[in-house]
PDB file of C-alpha atoms in Angstrom:
ATOM      1  CA  UNK A   1     -12.987 -11.536 -42.495  1.00 46.00           C
ATOM      2  CA  UNK A   2     -11.651  -8.530 -41.226  1.00 47.00           C
ATOM      3  CA  UNK A   3     -12.692  -4.921 -43.623  1.00 48.00           C
ATOM      4  CA  UNK A   4      -9.215  -4.570 -46.228  1.00 49.00           C
ATOM      5  CA  UNK A   5      -9.952  -1.489 -45.652  1.00 52.00           C
ATOM      6  CA  UNK A   6      -6.783   0.262 -43.314  1.00 54.00           C
ATOM      7  CA  UNK A   7      -8.286   3.464 -41.285  1.00 57.00           C
ATOM      8  CA  UNK A   8      -6.450   6.922 -42.366  1.00 63.00           C
ATOM      9  CA  UNK A   9      -4.526   8.190 -40.179  1.00 67.00           C
ATOM     10  CA  UNK A  10      -4.713  11.986 -39.184  1.00 73.00           C
ATOM     11  CA  UNK A  11      -1.774  13.379 -41.068  1.00 75.00           C
ATOM     12  CA  UNK A  12      -0.140  15.168 -37.715  1.00 71.00           C
ATOM     13  CA  UNK A  13       0.055  10.904 -36.200  1.00 74.00           C
ATOM     14  CA  UNK A  14       0.831   9.723 -40.049  1.00 77.00           C
ATOM     15  CA  UNK A  15       4.071  12.062 -40.314  1.00 80.00           C
ATOM     16  CA  UNK A  16       5.425  10.959 -36.770  1.00 78.00           C
ATOM     17  CA  UNK A  17       5.702   7.296 -37.086  1.00 78.00           C
ATOM     18  CA  UNK A  18       6.442   7.841 -40.448  1.00 82.00           C
ATOM     19  CA  UNK A  19       9.740  10.083 -39.228  1.00 83.00           C
ATOM     20  CA  UNK A  20      10.469   6.900 -36.149  1.00 81.00           C
ATOM     21  CA  UNK A  21      10.439   4.259 -38.458  1.00 82.00           C
ATOM     22  CA  UNK A  22      13.029   5.834 -41.178  1.00 85.00           C
ATOM     23  CA  UNK A  23      15.168   6.669 -38.020  1.00 86.00           C
ATOM     24  CA  UNK A  24      14.687   3.419 -36.092  1.00 83.00           C
ATOM     25  CA  UNK A  25      15.208   1.453 -39.885  1.00 86.00           C
ATOM     26  CA  UNK A  26      18.333   3.370 -40.526  1.00 89.00           C
ATOM     27  CA  UNK A  27      19.759   2.760 -36.743  1.00 86.00           C
ATOM     28  CA  UNK A  28      19.301  -0.580 -37.526  1.00 86.00           C
ATOM     29  CA  UNK A  29      20.997  -0.732 -40.100  1.00 87.00           C
ATOM     30  CA  UNK A  30      24.125   1.743 -38.807  1.00 89.00           C
ATOM     31  CA  UNK A  31      24.116   0.280 -34.931  1.00 88.00           C
ATOM     32  CA  UNK A  32      22.442  -4.048 -35.469  1.00 90.00           C
ATOM     33  CA  UNK A  33      23.096  -4.880 -38.904  1.00 92.00           C
ATOM     34  CA  UNK A  34      19.804  -4.798 -38.879  1.00 92.00           C
ATOM     35  CA  UNK A  35      17.860  -7.515 -41.841  1.00 92.00           C
ATOM     36  CA  UNK A  36      14.067  -8.881 -41.975  1.00 93.00           C
ATOM     37  CA  UNK A  37      13.130 -11.725 -44.112  1.00 95.00           C
ATOM     38  CA  UNK A  38       9.783 -12.781 -44.339  1.00 96.00           C
ATOM     39  CA  UNK A  39       8.131  -9.440 -45.239  1.00 93.00           C
ATOM     40  CA  UNK A  40       5.658 -11.021 -47.703  1.00 94.00           C
ATOM     41  CA  UNK A  41       3.796 -12.870 -45.279  1.00 96.00           C
ATOM     42  CA  UNK A  42       2.709  -9.225 -43.976  1.00 94.00           C
ATOM     43  CA  UNK A  43      -0.940  -8.647 -45.224  1.00 93.00           C
ATOM     44  CA  UNK A  44      -0.403  -4.941 -47.036  1.00 91.00           C
ATOM     45  CA  UNK A  45      -3.941  -3.993 -45.334  1.00 92.00           C
ATOM     46  CA  UNK A  46      -6.332  -5.698 -43.007  1.00 95.00           C
ATOM     47  CA  UNK A  47      -6.621  -6.720 -40.081  1.00 96.00           C
ATOM     48  CA  UNK A  48      -3.373  -8.640 -38.057  1.00 97.00           C
ATOM     49  CA  UNK A  49      -1.982  -9.334 -35.340  1.00 97.00           C
ATOM     50  CA  UNK A  50       2.491  -9.821 -35.411  1.00 96.00           C
ATOM     51  CA  UNK A  51       2.699 -12.310 -32.161  1.00 97.00           C
ATOM     52  CA  UNK A  52       6.609 -11.644 -31.712  1.00 96.00           C
ATOM     53  CA  UNK A  53       8.701 -12.764 -29.073  1.00 96.00           C
ATOM     54  CA  UNK A  54       9.937 -10.682 -26.430  1.00 93.00           C
ATOM     55  CA  UNK A  55      13.498 -10.361 -25.548  1.00 91.00           C
ATOM     56  CA  UNK A  56      14.255  -6.595 -24.570  1.00 88.00           C
ATOM     57  CA  UNK A  57      12.721  -2.825 -25.056  1.00 83.00           C
ATOM     58  CA  UNK A  58      14.202  -2.800 -28.304  1.00 84.00           C
ATOM     59  CA  UNK A  59      11.725  -5.837 -29.782  1.00 87.00           C
ATOM     60  CA  UNK A  60       8.649  -3.163 -30.827  1.00 84.00           C
ATOM     61  CA  UNK A  61      10.438  -1.038 -32.805  1.00 82.00           C
ATOM     62  CA  UNK A  62      12.626  -3.890 -33.958  1.00 83.00           C
ATOM     63  CA  UNK A  63       9.149  -5.372 -35.111  1.00 85.00           C
ATOM     64  CA  UNK A  64       7.489  -2.149 -36.537  1.00 79.00           C
ATOM     65  CA  UNK A  65      10.985  -1.656 -38.805  1.00 80.00           C
ATOM     66  CA  UNK A  66       9.587  -4.457 -41.492  1.00 77.00           C
ATOM     67  CA  UNK A  67       5.986  -3.472 -42.202  1.00 80.00           C
ATOM     68  CA  UNK A  68       5.194  -1.152 -44.926  1.00 79.00           C
ATOM     69  CA  UNK A  69       1.922  -0.201 -43.044  1.00 85.00           C
ATOM     70  CA  UNK A  70       1.884   1.852 -39.599  1.00 86.00           C
ATOM     71  CA  UNK A  71       1.514  -0.947 -36.349  1.00 90.00           C
ATOM     72  CA  UNK A  72       0.109  -0.132 -33.431  1.00 90.00           C
ATOM     73  CA  UNK A  73       1.103  -1.148 -29.859  1.00 86.00           C
ATOM     74  CA  UNK A  74       0.423  -1.771 -26.622  1.00 85.00           C
ATOM     75  CA  UNK A  75       1.921   0.062 -24.092  1.00 79.00           C
ATOM     76  CA  UNK A  76       1.408   0.691 -20.157  1.00 79.00           C
ATOM     77  CA  UNK A  77      -0.054   3.490 -18.659  1.00 83.00           C
ATOM     78  CA  UNK A  78       2.616   4.760 -16.304  1.00 82.00           C
ATOM     79  CA  UNK A  79       4.986   5.376 -19.870  1.00 76.00           C
ATOM     80  CA  UNK A  80       1.906   7.663 -20.891  1.00 83.00           C
ATOM     81  CA  UNK A  81       2.933  10.138 -17.540  1.00 85.00           C
ATOM     82  CA  UNK A  82       6.313  10.398 -19.347  1.00 81.00           C
ATOM     83  CA  UNK A  83       5.827  14.582 -20.987  1.00 84.00           C
ATOM     84  CA  UNK A  84       8.319  13.189 -23.725  1.00 77.00           C
ATOM     85  CA  UNK A  85       7.736   9.652 -24.024  1.00 72.00           C
ATOM     86  CA  UNK A  86       3.617   9.979 -23.405  1.00 80.00           C
ATOM     87  CA  UNK A  87       3.331  12.681 -26.280  1.00 80.00           C
ATOM     88  CA  UNK A  88       5.133  10.087 -29.106  1.00 74.00           C
ATOM     89  CA  UNK A  89       3.659   6.963 -28.310  1.00 78.00           C
ATOM     90  CA  UNK A  90       0.260   8.611 -27.893  1.00 79.00           C
ATOM     91  CA  UNK A  91       1.571  10.444 -31.152  1.00 74.00           C
ATOM     92  CA  UNK A  92       2.652   6.605 -32.377  1.00 74.00           C
ATOM     93  CA  UNK A  93      -2.017   5.419 -31.407  1.00 77.00           C
ATOM     94  CA  UNK A  94       0.090   2.912 -29.092  1.00 84.00           C
ATOM     95  CA  UNK A  95      -3.294   1.273 -26.980  1.00 87.00           C
ATOM     96  CA  UNK A  96      -2.714   2.089 -23.155  1.00 84.00           C
ATOM     97  CA  UNK A  97      -2.845  -0.674 -21.107  1.00 81.00           C
ATOM     98  CA  UNK A  98      -3.075  -1.020 -16.876  1.00 77.00           C
ATOM     99  CA  UNK A  99      -0.470  -2.601 -14.955  1.00 62.00           C
ATOM    100  CA  UNK A 100      -1.364  -6.257 -14.436  1.00 64.00           C
ATOM    101  CA  UNK A 101      -3.065  -6.239 -18.442  1.00 64.00           C
ATOM    102  CA  UNK A 102      -5.502  -5.193 -20.471  1.00 70.00           C
ATOM    103  CA  UNK A 103      -8.127  -4.697 -18.597  1.00 76.00           C
ATOM    104  CA  UNK A 104     -11.748  -4.116 -20.624  1.00 83.00           C
ATOM    105  CA  UNK A 105     -10.963  -0.705 -21.982  1.00 84.00           C
ATOM    106  CA  UNK A 106      -7.621  -2.160 -23.662  1.00 84.00           C
ATOM    107  CA  UNK A 107      -9.235  -5.253 -25.085  1.00 89.00           C
ATOM    108  CA  UNK A 108     -11.734  -2.939 -26.803  1.00 91.00           C
ATOM    109  CA  UNK A 109      -9.651  -0.265 -28.146  1.00 91.00           C
ATOM    110  CA  UNK A 110      -7.716  -3.390 -29.679  1.00 93.00           C
ATOM    111  CA  UNK A 111     -10.044  -4.527 -30.863  1.00 95.00           C
ATOM    112  CA  UNK A 112     -11.903  -1.608 -32.503  1.00 94.00           C
ATOM    113  CA  UNK A 113      -8.641  -1.108 -34.232  1.00 94.00           C
ATOM    114  CA  UNK A 114      -8.212  -4.700 -35.482  1.00 96.00           C
ATOM    115  CA  UNK A 115     -12.045  -4.439 -36.764  1.00 95.00           C
ATOM    116  CA  UNK A 116     -10.892  -0.741 -38.150  1.00 95.00           C
ATOM    117  CA  UNK A 117      -7.809  -2.607 -40.415  1.00 95.00           C
ATOM    118  CA  UNK A 118      -5.083  -2.017 -38.007  1.00 94.00           C
ATOM    119  CA  UNK A 119      -2.277  -4.801 -37.331  1.00 95.00           C
ATOM    120  CA  UNK A 120      -1.968  -4.136 -33.721  1.00 95.00           C
ATOM    121  CA  UNK A 121       2.159  -5.918 -32.042  1.00 93.00           C
ATOM    122  CA  UNK A 122       1.811  -8.545 -29.679  1.00 93.00           C
ATOM    123  CA  UNK A 123       4.117 -10.371 -27.232  1.00 92.00           C
ATOM    124  CA  UNK A 124       1.975 -13.247 -25.901  1.00 94.00           C
ATOM    125  CA  UNK A 125       4.720 -14.641 -23.516  1.00 93.00           C
ATOM    126  CA  UNK A 126       3.234 -11.213 -22.099  1.00 87.00           C
ATOM    127  CA  UNK A 127       7.050 -10.074 -20.143  1.00 86.00           C
ATOM    128  CA  UNK A 128      10.409 -10.226 -22.025  1.00 89.00           C
ATOM    129  CA  UNK A 129      12.093 -13.513 -21.502  1.00 92.00           C
ATOM    130  CA  UNK A 130      14.610 -13.596 -18.739  1.00 91.00           C
ATOM    131  CA  UNK A 131      17.031 -15.651 -20.407  1.00 90.00           C
ATOM    132  CA  UNK A 132      16.577 -15.349 -24.316  1.00 91.00           C
ATOM    133  CA  UNK A 133      14.917 -18.009 -24.607  1.00 94.00           C
ATOM    134  CA  UNK A 134      10.808 -18.576 -25.565  1.00 96.00           C
ATOM    135  CA  UNK A 135       8.287 -18.774 -22.794  1.00 95.00           C
ATOM    136  CA  UNK A 136       5.235 -20.120 -22.358  1.00 96.00           C
ATOM    137  CA  UNK A 137       2.454 -18.063 -24.283  1.00 96.00           C
ATOM    138  CA  UNK A 138      -0.678 -16.485 -23.025  1.00 94.00           C
ATOM    139  CA  UNK A 139      -3.688 -17.128 -24.843  1.00 92.00           C
ATOM    140  CA  UNK A 140      -4.984 -13.695 -24.241  1.00 89.00           C
ATOM    141  CA  UNK A 141      -4.192 -12.625 -28.373  1.00 93.00           C
ATOM    142  CA  UNK A 142      -6.764 -15.652 -29.346  1.00 96.00           C
ATOM    143  CA  UNK A 143      -9.918 -13.932 -28.213  1.00 94.00           C
ATOM    144  CA  UNK A 144      -8.677 -10.403 -29.974  1.00 95.00           C
ATOM    145  CA  UNK A 145      -8.428 -13.025 -32.428  1.00 97.00           C
ATOM    146  CA  UNK A 146     -11.916 -15.001 -32.705  1.00 97.00           C
ATOM    147  CA  UNK A 147     -13.362 -11.470 -32.105  1.00 96.00           C
ATOM    148  CA  UNK A 148     -12.168  -8.835 -35.007  1.00 97.00           C
ATOM    149  CA  UNK A 149     -10.908 -12.400 -36.947  1.00 97.00           C
ATOM    150  CA  UNK A 150      -8.418 -12.129 -38.277  1.00 98.00           C
ATOM    151  CA  UNK A 151      -5.085 -13.811 -38.969  1.00 98.00           C
ATOM    152  CA  UNK A 152      -2.135 -14.433 -36.610  1.00 98.00           C
ATOM    153  CA  UNK A 153       1.006 -13.351 -37.630  1.00 98.00           C
ATOM    154  CA  UNK A 154       5.117 -15.178 -36.472  1.00 98.00           C
ATOM    155  CA  UNK A 155       7.572 -13.339 -36.078  1.00 97.00           C
ATOM    156  CA  UNK A 156      10.684 -14.182 -34.451  1.00 96.00           C
ATOM    157  CA  UNK A 157      14.155 -12.616 -34.090  1.00 89.00           C
ATOM    158  CA  UNK A 158      16.918 -12.871 -32.294  1.00 95.00           C
ATOM    159  CA  UNK A 159      20.187 -10.357 -31.257  1.00 93.00           C
ATOM    160  CA  UNK A 160      17.580  -8.343 -28.824  1.00 90.00           C
ATOM    161  CA  UNK A 161      19.020  -9.957 -26.101  1.00 91.00           C
ATOM    162  CA  UNK A 162      22.121  -9.837 -26.302  1.00 90.00           C
ATOM    163  CA  UNK A 163      22.021  -6.110 -27.372  1.00 88.00           C
ATOM    164  CA  UNK A 164      19.975  -5.269 -23.878  1.00 84.00           C
ATOM    165  CA  UNK A 165      18.377  -8.083 -22.113  1.00 82.00           C
ATOM    166  CA  UNK A 166      16.001  -7.613 -19.761  1.00 82.00           C
ATOM    167  CA  UNK A 167      17.651  -5.294 -16.465  1.00 79.00           C
ATOM    168  CA  UNK A 168      20.237  -3.552 -19.232  1.00 79.00           C
ATOM    169  CA  UNK A 169      20.699   0.059 -19.326  1.00 76.00           C
ATOM    170  CA  UNK A 170      22.205   0.745 -22.539  1.00 78.00           C
ATOM    171  CA  UNK A 171      22.199  -1.506 -26.124  1.00 78.00           C
ATOM    172  CA  UNK A 172      25.003  -2.679 -26.909  1.00 84.00           C
ATOM    173  CA  UNK A 173      26.091  -3.525 -30.946  1.00 87.00           C
ATOM    174  CA  UNK A 174      24.409  -7.229 -31.835  1.00 88.00           C
ATOM    175  CA  UNK A 175      23.520  -7.890 -35.071  1.00 92.00           C
ATOM    176  CA  UNK A 176      19.804  -8.729 -35.433  1.00 94.00           C
ATOM    177  CA  UNK A 177      17.609 -10.606 -37.596  1.00 95.00           C
ATOM    178  CA  UNK A 178      13.874 -10.875 -37.329  1.00 94.00           C
ATOM    179  CA  UNK A 179      11.826 -13.763 -39.855  1.00 96.00           C
ATOM    180  CA  UNK A 180       8.302 -13.636 -40.478  1.00 97.00           C
ATOM    181  CA  UNK A 181       6.347 -16.940 -40.961  1.00 98.00           C
ATOM    182  CA  UNK A 182       3.443 -17.960 -42.914  1.00 98.00           C
ATOM    183  CA  UNK A 183       0.294 -17.086 -40.824  1.00 98.00           C
ATOM    184  CA  UNK A 184      -2.506 -18.391 -39.285  1.00 98.00           C
ATOM    185  CA  UNK A 185      -5.889 -18.261 -40.642  1.00 98.00           C
ATOM    186  CA  UNK A 186      -8.574 -16.022 -39.151  1.00 98.00           C
ATOM    187  CA  UNK A 187     -10.654 -19.616 -40.826  1.00 98.00           C
ATOM    188  CA  UNK A 188      -8.056 -22.102 -39.193  1.00 98.00           C
ATOM    189  CA  UNK A 189      -8.373 -19.816 -35.236  1.00 98.00           C
ATOM    190  CA  UNK A 190     -12.046 -19.732 -35.656  1.00 97.00           C
ATOM    191  CA  UNK A 191     -12.125 -23.043 -36.473  1.00 97.00           C
ATOM    192  CA  UNK A 192      -9.091 -24.650 -33.552  1.00 98.00           C
ATOM    193  CA  UNK A 193      -9.103 -24.747 -30.000  1.00 97.00           C
ATOM    194  CA  UNK A 194      -7.237 -22.329 -27.361  1.00 97.00           C
ATOM    195  CA  UNK A 195      -4.292 -25.185 -26.859  1.00 98.00           C
ATOM    196  CA  UNK A 196      -4.378 -25.927 -30.230  1.00 98.00           C
ATOM    197  CA  UNK A 197      -3.178 -22.136 -31.350  1.00 98.00           C
ATOM    198  CA  UNK A 198      -1.106 -21.620 -28.651  1.00 98.00           C
ATOM    199  CA  UNK A 199       0.636 -24.759 -29.978  1.00 98.00           C
ATOM    200  CA  UNK A 200       0.579 -24.073 -33.720  1.00 98.00           C
ATOM    201  CA  UNK A 201       1.898 -20.321 -32.852  1.00 98.00           C
ATOM    202  CA  UNK A 202       4.802 -21.931 -30.656  1.00 98.00           C
ATOM    203  CA  UNK A 203       6.262 -23.841 -34.056  1.00 98.00           C
ATOM    204  CA  UNK A 204       5.737 -21.244 -35.757  1.00 98.00           C
ATOM    205  CA  UNK A 205       7.802 -19.139 -33.406  1.00 98.00           C
ATOM    206  CA  UNK A 206      10.635 -21.170 -32.933  1.00 98.00           C
ATOM    207  CA  UNK A 207      11.278 -21.446 -36.582  1.00 98.00           C
ATOM    208  CA  UNK A 208      10.648 -17.930 -37.415  1.00 98.00           C
ATOM    209  CA  UNK A 209      14.208 -17.891 -34.236  1.00 98.00           C
ATOM    210  CA  UNK A 210      15.188 -20.866 -35.767  1.00 98.00           C
ATOM    211  CA  UNK A 211      16.089 -18.948 -39.290  1.00 98.00           C
ATOM    212  CA  UNK A 212      16.673 -15.807 -37.477  1.00 96.00           C
ATOM    213  CA  UNK A 213      19.830 -18.048 -35.713  1.00 97.00           C
ATOM    214  CA  UNK A 214      21.188 -19.159 -39.002  1.00 96.00           C
ATOM    215  CA  UNK A 215      20.680 -15.620 -41.009  1.00 95.00           C
ATOM    216  CA  UNK A 216      22.948 -14.313 -38.110  1.00 94.00           C
ATOM    217  CA  UNK A 217      25.402 -16.917 -38.039  1.00 92.00           C
ATOM    218  CA  UNK A 218      26.065 -17.106 -41.790  1.00 88.00           C
TER     219      UNK A 218
END
């Protein structure tokens, strides 16, 4: 099992992350009537991979608003070149990725974070959906989960695609619902085949999305 302790953050990064999280929470509540279900499935400490569907550029803050703990994000290297945005995501402890994927350094950095007890947010579809529907999951996250011995936390949300679809420039105001589901334990990950893990995670993510749709419609 992964170490139950979580790495202590430098004060500057801790304050920056805390401020941005509360700002996003406030914006989410006021602008998008953001509501989250299933927070109790999120471990309070220890390494974990949060696996969410990828609807829009709003996804990372939407996923990170729910946990009461620091979450690590993955971001393309090109985003770090922007002086302002690059500074912000560096302070948020984002892991830089190559244009064509994680690369060796990205994998090593992510494994270090997971083994140190961090929660890492990933979008297993690999890219934003063009239709709003869940796409086929890629298997890269499985190797990370196996090597770091951490659980997979399914997450599904709806509304972000309507707010800011792929190709959109400015978000519109739509209600957003986020649902976390029962985790796939590290023991299950070690015992199951890649195909079985993808099938189970897809099922649980679809269940989360379905619950989010019901909540949004009510």
